[in-house]
Coordinates of C-alpha atoms (C1' of nucleotides) in Angstrom, one line a residue:
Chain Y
X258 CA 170.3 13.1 51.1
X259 CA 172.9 12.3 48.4
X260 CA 175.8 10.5 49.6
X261 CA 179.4 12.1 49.8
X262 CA 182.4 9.9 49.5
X263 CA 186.2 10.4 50.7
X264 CA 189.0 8.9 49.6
X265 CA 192.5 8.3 51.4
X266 CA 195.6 10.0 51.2
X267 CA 193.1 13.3 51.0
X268 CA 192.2 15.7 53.9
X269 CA 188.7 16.1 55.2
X270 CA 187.3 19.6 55.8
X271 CA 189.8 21.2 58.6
X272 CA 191.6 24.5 58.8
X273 CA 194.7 25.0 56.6
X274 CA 198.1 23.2 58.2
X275 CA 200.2 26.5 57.6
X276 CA 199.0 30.1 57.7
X277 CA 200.1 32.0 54.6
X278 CA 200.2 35.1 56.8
X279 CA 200.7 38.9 55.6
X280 CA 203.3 38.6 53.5
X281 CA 202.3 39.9 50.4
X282 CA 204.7 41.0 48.0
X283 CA 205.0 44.2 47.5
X284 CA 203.5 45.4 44.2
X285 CA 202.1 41.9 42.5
X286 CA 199.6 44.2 41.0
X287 CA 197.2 40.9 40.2
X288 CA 194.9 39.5 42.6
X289 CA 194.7 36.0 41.3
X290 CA 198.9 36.2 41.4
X291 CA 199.1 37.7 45.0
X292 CA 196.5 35.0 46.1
X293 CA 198.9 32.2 45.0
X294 CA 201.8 34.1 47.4
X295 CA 199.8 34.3 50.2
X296 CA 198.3 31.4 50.7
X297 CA 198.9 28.0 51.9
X298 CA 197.8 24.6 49.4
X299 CA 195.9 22.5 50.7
X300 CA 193.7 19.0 49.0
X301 CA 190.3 17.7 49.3
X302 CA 188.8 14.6 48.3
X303 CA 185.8 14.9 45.7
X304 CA 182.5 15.3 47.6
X305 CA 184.1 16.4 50.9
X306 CA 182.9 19.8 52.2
X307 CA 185.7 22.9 51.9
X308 CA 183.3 25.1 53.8
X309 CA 180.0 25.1 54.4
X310 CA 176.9 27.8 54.3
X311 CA 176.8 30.1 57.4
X312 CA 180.3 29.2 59.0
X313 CA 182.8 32.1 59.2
X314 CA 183.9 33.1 55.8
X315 CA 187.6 33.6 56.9
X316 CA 189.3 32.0 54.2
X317 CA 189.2 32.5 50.7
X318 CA 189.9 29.8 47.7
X319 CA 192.0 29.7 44.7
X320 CA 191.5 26.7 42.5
X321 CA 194.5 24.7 41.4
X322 CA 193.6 21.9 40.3
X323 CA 190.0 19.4 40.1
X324 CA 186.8 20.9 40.0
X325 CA 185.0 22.8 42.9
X326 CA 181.0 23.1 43.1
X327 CA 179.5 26.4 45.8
X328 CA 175.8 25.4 46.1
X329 CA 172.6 25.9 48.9
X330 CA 170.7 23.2 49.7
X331 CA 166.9 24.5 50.5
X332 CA 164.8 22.9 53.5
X333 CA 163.6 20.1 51.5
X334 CA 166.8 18.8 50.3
X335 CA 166.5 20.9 46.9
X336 CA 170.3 21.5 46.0
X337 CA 171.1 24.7 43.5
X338 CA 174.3 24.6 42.5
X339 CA 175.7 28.5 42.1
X340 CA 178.9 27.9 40.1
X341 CA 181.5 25.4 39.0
X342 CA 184.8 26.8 40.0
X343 CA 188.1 25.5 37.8
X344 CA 191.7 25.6 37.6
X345 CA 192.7 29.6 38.5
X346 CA 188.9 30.4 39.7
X347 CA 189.0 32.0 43.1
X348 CA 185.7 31.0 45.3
X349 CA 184.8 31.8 48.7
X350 CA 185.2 35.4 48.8
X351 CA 182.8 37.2 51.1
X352 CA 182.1 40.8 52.0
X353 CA 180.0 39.9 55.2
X354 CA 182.2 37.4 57.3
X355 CA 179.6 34.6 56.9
X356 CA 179.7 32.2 53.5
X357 CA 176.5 32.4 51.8
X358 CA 177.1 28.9 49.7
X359 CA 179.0 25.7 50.9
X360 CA 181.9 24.6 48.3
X361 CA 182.8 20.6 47.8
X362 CA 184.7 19.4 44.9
X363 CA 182.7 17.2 41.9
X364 CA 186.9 15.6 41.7
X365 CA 189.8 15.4 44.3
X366 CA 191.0 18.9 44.3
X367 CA 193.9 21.0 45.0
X368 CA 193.5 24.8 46.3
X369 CA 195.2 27.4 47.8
X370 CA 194.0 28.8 50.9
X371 CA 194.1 32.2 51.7
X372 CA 193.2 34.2 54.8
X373 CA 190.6 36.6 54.0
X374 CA 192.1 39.1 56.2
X375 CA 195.2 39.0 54.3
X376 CA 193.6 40.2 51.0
X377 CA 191.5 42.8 52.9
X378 CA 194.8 43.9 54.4
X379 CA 196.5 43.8 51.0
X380 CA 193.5 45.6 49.5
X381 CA 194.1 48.1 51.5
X382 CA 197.5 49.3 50.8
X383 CA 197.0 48.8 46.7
X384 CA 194.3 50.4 44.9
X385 CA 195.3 48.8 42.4
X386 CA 194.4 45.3 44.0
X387 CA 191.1 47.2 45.2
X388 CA 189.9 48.0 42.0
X389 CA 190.4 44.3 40.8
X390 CA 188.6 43.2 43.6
X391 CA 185.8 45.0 42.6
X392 CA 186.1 43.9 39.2
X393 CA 186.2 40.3 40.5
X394 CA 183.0 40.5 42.6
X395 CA 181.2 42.8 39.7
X396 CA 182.0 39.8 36.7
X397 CA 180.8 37.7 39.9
X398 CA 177.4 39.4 39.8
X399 CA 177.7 39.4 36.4
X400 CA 178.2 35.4 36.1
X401 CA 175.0 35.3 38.4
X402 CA 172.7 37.2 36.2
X403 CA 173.4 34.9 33.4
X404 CA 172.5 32.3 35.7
X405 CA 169.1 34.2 36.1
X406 CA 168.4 33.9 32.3
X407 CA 169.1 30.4 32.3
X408 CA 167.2 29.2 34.6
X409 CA 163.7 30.9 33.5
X410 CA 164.6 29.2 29.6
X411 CA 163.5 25.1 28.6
X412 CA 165.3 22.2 29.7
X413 CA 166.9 22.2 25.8
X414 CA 168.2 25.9 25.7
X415 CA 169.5 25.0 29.0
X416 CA 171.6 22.0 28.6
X417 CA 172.3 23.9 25.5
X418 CA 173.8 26.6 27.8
X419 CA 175.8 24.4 29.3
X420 CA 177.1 22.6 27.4
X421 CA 178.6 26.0 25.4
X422 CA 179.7 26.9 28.9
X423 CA 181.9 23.9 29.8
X424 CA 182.9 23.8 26.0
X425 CA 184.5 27.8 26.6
X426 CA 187.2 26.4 28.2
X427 CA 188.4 24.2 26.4
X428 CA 190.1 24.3 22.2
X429 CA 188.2 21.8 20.2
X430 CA 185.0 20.0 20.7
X431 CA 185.7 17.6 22.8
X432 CA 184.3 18.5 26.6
X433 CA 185.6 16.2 29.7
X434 CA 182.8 16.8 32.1
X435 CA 184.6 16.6 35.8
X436 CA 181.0 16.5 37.7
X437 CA 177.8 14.1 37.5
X438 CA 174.6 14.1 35.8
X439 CA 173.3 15.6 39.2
X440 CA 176.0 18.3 39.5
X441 CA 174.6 19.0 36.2
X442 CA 171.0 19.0 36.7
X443 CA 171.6 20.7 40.1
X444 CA 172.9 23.7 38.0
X445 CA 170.5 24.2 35.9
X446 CA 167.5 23.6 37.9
X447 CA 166.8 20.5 36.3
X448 CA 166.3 16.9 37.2
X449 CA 169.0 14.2 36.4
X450 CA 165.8 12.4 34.4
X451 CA 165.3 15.1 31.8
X452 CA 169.0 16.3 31.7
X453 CA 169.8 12.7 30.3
X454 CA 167.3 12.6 27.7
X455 CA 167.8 16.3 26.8
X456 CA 171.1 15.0 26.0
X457 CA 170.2 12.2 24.3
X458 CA 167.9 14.2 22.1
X459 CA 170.7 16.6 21.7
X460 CA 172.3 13.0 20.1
X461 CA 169.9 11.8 17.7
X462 CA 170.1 15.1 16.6
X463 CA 173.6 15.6 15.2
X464 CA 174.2 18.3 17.8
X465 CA 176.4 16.2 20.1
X466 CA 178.0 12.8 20.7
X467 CA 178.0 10.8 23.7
X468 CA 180.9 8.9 23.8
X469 CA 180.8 8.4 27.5
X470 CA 178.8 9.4 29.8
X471 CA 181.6 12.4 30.8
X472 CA 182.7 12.6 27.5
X473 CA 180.4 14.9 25.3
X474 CA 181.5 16.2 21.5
X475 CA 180.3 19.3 20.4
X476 CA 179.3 18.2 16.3
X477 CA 177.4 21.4 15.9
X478 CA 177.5 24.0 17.4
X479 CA 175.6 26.8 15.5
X480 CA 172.8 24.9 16.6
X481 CA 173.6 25.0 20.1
X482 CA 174.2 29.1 20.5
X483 CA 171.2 29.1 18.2
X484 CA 169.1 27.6 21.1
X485 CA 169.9 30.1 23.5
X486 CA 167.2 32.6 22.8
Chain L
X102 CA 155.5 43.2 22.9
X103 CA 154.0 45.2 25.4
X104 CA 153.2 48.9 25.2
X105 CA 155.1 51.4 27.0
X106 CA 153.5 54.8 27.9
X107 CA 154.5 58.4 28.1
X108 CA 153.5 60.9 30.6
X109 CA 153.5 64.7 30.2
X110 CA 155.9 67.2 32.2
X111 CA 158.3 63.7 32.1
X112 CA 161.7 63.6 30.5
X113 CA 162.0 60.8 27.8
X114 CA 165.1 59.2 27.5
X115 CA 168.4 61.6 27.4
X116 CA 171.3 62.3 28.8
X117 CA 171.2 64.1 31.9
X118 CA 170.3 68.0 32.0
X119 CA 173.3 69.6 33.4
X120 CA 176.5 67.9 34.5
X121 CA 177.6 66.8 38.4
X122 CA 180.6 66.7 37.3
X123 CA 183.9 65.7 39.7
X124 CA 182.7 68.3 42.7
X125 CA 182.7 65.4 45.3
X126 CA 183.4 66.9 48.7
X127 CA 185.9 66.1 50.8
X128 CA 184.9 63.5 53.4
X129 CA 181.4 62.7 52.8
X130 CA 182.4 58.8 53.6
X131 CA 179.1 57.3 52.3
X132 CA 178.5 56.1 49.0
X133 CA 174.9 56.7 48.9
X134 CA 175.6 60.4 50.3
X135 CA 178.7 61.1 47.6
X136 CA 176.6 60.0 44.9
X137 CA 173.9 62.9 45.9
X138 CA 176.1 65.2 45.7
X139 CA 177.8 64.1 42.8
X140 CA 174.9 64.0 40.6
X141 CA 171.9 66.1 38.8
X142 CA 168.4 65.3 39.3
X143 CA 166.2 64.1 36.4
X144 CA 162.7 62.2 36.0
X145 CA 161.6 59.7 33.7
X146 CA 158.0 58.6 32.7
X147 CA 156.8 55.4 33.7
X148 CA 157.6 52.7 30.9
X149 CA 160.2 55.4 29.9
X150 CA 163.9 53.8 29.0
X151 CA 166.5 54.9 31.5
X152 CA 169.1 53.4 29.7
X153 CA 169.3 50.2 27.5
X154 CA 171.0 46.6 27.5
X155 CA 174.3 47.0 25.9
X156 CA 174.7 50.8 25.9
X157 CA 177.6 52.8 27.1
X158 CA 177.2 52.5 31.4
X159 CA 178.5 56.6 31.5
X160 CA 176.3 57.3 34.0
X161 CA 174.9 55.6 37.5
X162 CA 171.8 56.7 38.9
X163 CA 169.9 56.8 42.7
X164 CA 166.6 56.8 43.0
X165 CA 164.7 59.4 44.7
X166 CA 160.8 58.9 44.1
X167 CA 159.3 55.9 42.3
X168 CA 160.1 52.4 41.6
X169 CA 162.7 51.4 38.7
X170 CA 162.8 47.5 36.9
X171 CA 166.5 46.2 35.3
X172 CA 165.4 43.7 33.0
X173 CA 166.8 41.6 30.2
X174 CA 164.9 40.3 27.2
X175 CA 165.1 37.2 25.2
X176 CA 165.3 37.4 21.9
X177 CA 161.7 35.2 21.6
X178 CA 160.2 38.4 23.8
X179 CA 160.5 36.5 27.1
X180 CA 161.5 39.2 29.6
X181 CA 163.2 38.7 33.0
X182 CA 162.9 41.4 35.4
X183 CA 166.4 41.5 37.5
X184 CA 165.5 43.9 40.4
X185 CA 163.3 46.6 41.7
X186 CA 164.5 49.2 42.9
X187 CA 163.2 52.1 45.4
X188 CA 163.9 55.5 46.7
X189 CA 167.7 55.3 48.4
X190 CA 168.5 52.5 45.8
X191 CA 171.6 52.5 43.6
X192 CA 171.1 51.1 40.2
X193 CA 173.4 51.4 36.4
X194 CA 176.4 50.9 38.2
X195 CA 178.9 48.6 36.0
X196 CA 182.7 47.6 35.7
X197 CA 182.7 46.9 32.4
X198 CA 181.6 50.0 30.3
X199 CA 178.5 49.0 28.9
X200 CA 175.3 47.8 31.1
X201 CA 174.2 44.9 30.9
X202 CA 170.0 45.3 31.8
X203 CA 167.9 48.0 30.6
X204 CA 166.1 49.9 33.1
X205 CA 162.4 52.1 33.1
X206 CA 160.4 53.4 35.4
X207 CA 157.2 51.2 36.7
X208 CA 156.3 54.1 37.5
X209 CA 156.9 58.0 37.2
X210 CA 160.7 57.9 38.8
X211 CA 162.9 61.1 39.6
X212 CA 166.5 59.7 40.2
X213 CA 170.2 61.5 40.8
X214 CA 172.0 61.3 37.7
X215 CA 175.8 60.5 38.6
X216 CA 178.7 60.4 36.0
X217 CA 180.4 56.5 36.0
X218 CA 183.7 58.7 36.0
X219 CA 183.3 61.0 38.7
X220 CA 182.6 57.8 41.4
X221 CA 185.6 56.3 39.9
X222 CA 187.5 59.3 40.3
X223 CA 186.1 59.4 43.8
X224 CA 186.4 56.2 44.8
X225 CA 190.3 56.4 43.7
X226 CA 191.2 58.5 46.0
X227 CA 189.1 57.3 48.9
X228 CA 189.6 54.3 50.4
X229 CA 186.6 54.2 52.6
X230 CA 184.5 54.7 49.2
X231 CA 185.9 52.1 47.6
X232 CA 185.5 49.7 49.9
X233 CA 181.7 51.0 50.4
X234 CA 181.9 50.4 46.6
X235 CA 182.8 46.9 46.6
X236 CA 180.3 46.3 49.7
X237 CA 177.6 47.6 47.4
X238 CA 178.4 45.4 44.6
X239 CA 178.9 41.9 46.8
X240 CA 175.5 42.8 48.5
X241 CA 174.1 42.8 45.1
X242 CA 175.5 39.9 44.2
X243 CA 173.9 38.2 47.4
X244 CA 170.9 39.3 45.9
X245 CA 171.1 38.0 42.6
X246 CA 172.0 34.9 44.3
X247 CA 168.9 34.7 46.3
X248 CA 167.2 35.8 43.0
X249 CA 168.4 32.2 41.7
X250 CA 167.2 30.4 44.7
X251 CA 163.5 31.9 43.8
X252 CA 163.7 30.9 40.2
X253 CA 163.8 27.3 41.5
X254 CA 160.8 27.2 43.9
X255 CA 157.3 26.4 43.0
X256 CA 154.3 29.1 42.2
X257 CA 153.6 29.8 46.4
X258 CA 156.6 29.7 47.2
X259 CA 157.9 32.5 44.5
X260 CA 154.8 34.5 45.2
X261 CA 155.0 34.1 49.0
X262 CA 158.8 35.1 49.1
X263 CA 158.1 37.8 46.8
X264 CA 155.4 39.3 48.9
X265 CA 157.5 39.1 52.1
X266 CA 160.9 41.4 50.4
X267 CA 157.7 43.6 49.5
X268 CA 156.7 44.1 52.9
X269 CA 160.0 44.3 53.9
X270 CA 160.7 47.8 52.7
X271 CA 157.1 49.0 55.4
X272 CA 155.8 49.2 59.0
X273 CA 152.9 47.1 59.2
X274 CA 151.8 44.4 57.1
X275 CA 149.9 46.8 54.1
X276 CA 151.8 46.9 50.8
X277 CA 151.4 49.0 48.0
X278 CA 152.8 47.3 45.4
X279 CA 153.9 49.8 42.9
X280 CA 154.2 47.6 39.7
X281 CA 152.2 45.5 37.4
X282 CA 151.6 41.8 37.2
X283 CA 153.6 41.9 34.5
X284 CA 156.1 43.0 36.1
X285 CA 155.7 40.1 39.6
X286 CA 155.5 37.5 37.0
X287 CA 158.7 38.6 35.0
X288 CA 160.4 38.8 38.2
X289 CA 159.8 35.3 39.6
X290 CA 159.5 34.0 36.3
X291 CA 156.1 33.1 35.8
X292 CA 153.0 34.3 33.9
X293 CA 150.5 36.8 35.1
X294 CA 147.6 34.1 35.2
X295 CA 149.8 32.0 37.8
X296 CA 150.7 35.3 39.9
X297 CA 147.4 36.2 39.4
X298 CA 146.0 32.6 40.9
X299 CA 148.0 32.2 43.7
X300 CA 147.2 35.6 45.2
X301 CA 144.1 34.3 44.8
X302 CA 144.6 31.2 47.0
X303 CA 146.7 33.2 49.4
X304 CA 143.4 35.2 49.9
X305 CA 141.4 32.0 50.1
X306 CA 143.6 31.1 52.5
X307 CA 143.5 33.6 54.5
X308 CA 147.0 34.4 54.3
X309 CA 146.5 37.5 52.8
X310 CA 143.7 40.2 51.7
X311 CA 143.3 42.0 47.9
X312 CA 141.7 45.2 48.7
X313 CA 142.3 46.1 45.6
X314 CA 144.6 44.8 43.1
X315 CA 147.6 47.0 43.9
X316 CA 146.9 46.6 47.9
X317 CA 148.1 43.4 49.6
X318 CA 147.8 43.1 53.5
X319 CA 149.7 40.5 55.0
X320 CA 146.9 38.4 57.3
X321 CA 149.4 35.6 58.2
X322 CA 153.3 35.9 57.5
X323 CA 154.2 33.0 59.6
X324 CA 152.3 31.0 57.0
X325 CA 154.2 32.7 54.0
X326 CA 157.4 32.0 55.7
X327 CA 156.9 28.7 55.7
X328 CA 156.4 28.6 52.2
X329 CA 159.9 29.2 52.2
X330 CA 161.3 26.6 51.8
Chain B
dC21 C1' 129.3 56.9 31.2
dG22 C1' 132.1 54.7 27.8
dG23 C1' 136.4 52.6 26.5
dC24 C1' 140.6 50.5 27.4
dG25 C1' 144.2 48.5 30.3
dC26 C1' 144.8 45.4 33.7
dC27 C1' 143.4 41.7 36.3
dT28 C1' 140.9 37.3 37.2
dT29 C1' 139.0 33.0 36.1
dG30 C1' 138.1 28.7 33.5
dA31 C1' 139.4 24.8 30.5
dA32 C1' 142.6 22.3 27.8
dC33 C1' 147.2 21.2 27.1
dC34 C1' 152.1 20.2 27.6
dA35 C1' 157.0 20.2 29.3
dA36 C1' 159.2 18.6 33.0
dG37 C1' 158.8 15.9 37.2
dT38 C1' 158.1 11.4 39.4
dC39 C1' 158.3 6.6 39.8
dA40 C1' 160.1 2.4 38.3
dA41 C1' 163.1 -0.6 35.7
dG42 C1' 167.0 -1.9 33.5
dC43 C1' 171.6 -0.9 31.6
dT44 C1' 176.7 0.3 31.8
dC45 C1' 180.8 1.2 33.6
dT46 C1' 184.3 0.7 37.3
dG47 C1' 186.5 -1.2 40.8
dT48 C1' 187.1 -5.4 43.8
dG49 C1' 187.9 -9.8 45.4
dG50 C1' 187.9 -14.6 44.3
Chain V
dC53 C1' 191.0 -13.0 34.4
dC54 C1' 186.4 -13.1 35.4
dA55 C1' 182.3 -12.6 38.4
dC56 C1' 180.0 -9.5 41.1
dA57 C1' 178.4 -5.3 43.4
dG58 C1' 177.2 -0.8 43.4
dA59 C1' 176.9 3.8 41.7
dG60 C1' 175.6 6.5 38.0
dC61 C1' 173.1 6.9 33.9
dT62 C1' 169.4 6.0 30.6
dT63 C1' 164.8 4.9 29.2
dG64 C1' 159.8 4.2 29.6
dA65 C1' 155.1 5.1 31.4
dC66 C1' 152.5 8.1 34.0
dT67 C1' 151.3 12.4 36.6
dT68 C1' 151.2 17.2 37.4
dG69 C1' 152.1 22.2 38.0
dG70 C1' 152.2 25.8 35.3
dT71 C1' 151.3 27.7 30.7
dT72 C1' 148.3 28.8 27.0
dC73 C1' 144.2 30.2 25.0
dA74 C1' 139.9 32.4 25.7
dA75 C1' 136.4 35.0 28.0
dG76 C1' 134.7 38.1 31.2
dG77 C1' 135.0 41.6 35.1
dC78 C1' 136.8 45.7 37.3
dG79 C1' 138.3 50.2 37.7
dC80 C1' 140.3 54.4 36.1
dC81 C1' 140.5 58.4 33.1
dG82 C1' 138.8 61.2 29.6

DNA sequence: CGGCGCCTTGAACCAAGTCAAGCTCTGTGG
DNA sequence: CCACAGAGCTTGACTTGGTTCAAGGCGCCG
């Protein structure tokens, strides 16, 4: 069992303090924009659970600011982490009522909270909000079977992965990572052990910089998409 | 790369015969049944190319007889075998316009050729589809999820979980498995000789009997449960 | 009944995991 | 301002599960 810390002056897992309700604006016409008008914010302090895996799936999660990890942990303790969620991601959405994943941040975070009914009932008045709900969940799926491909690669064309991942959303080379060497290795089905001297490696080769151990320069990265198969 | 054969009285790869076109009927208020109405039958040779990775998705296809594979390959040759699919499945179905997986027969398939268009055009002006539509994607996605929590098992447990969605799809505990070793181990991404050797101490074990290579009866699913992690 | 895929088995090897220190940064209290 | 504690990260030595390479068996179809 890993330990999860909380920090003051940020909630611990609870239901949201005001209900955002039904009222949706009339024609928003994007789903990540009506989200932010229906919903209520709401904080959580890094490693504290925002919902867990089987409990009611009755909320759904923008991202506004910090980082948000959805992950399973198997009988053993094994954790996979599914995705990283960032600024403007919305996580949590479900088609049964039931979350699949639990969701903590890897940083204090700020979401909105949205009740799932709400979209459903917005979805249902707007095709147009239907069809980019559709869209969502397909790049969703889509997101997931690049996960697939990942994980059957070596430990170096994964990190590699990664790394080009995290580096996407960011201009320049420079790459704050906002979760742990275990978030990391979590992801990529990995152990913390080999992610670290994957990394190092990675150094001595040119390909990256280390100047923290969050802090990770991109020197060359031709060599890096030229690692992923 | 590995060899793919061609039957006789079996279609190679085109585009479909005649066109469904946008006939959808009325009401018919289930995806699976639109789409059958929608669409023009066709059959494909086992090993035959139903479509390929980064082609135009125009068309969407259910299967009627036989057993399809998606599958992605690396650019080293290592392939990764995204689903199976069997008669009642839906499988080709993208947002974006261009699919993302190949797909063949693993064996001799005859599937319902649908046009991407026509379900659009359906599912626009029916509400129940639509949200049938976006069902069918999310329950995909669940799968591809679970796919990810396979990749990062051990040998057993891949081949024991594997074994159990196989016997899923019958009454009784006899499976016909209807595709290669090849195609198990590019599924839970591992090689044939590992598949190969763990069936092998499944039916040491007693947990299951290889009447023939193709033929698996399930002697003790309680123990390949367990394996599950 | 002969040949060719497909599958199984064996032996050697290796990439990643495990176990075990030790280091580094960060925050805290003296 | 410095000493200390603890968490997180790196590094080293060793182990191991799964791959690789190689050979042989089985069964299906012509």
């Amino acid at each position: 069992m890993r330990p999860s810390m909380q920090l003051q002056n940020f909630a611990s897992k609870q239901t949201p303090g005001r209900d955002g309700g039904n009222a949706v604006p009339a024609h928003t016409h994007t789903l990540s924009g009506s989200l932010e008008l229906m919903g209520a914010p709401m904080s959580f302090a890094k490693g504290v659970e925002i919902y867990g895996e089987s409990e009611p799936a009755d909320y759904l999660y923008k991202v506004l600011s910090g980082t948000v990890r959805t992950y399973r942990v198997l009988s053993d303790g094994r954790r996979q982490i599914g995705a990283f969620h960032f600024p403007g991601d919305i996580f949590g959405l479900e088609t049964g009522g039931v979350h699949l994943f639990s969701a903590e941040g890897t940083t204090n975070v700020n979401v909105i909270v949205v009740r799932r009914s709400s979209v459903i009932a917005a979805v249902a008045r707007d095709n147009e909000l239907a069809s980019e709900l559709w869209s969502f969940t397909a790049k969703e799926l889509n997101r997931s079977r690049d996960h697939i491909m990942l994980l059957i690669k070596n430990a170096q064309e994964r990190v590699a992965a990664f790394l080009l991942e995290m580096a996407e959303r960011v201009t320049g080379n420079a790459v704050e990572l906002p979760m742990s060497r275990q978030d990391i290795a979590d992801y990529l089905g990995l152990t913390i052990e080999t992610v670290s001297r994957t990394l190092t490696q990675l150094e001595d080769a040119a390909t990256i910089e280390l100047p923290s151990s969050r802090r990770i320069v991109l020197r060359n990265r031709r060599a890096l998409v030229e690692m992923n198969a």
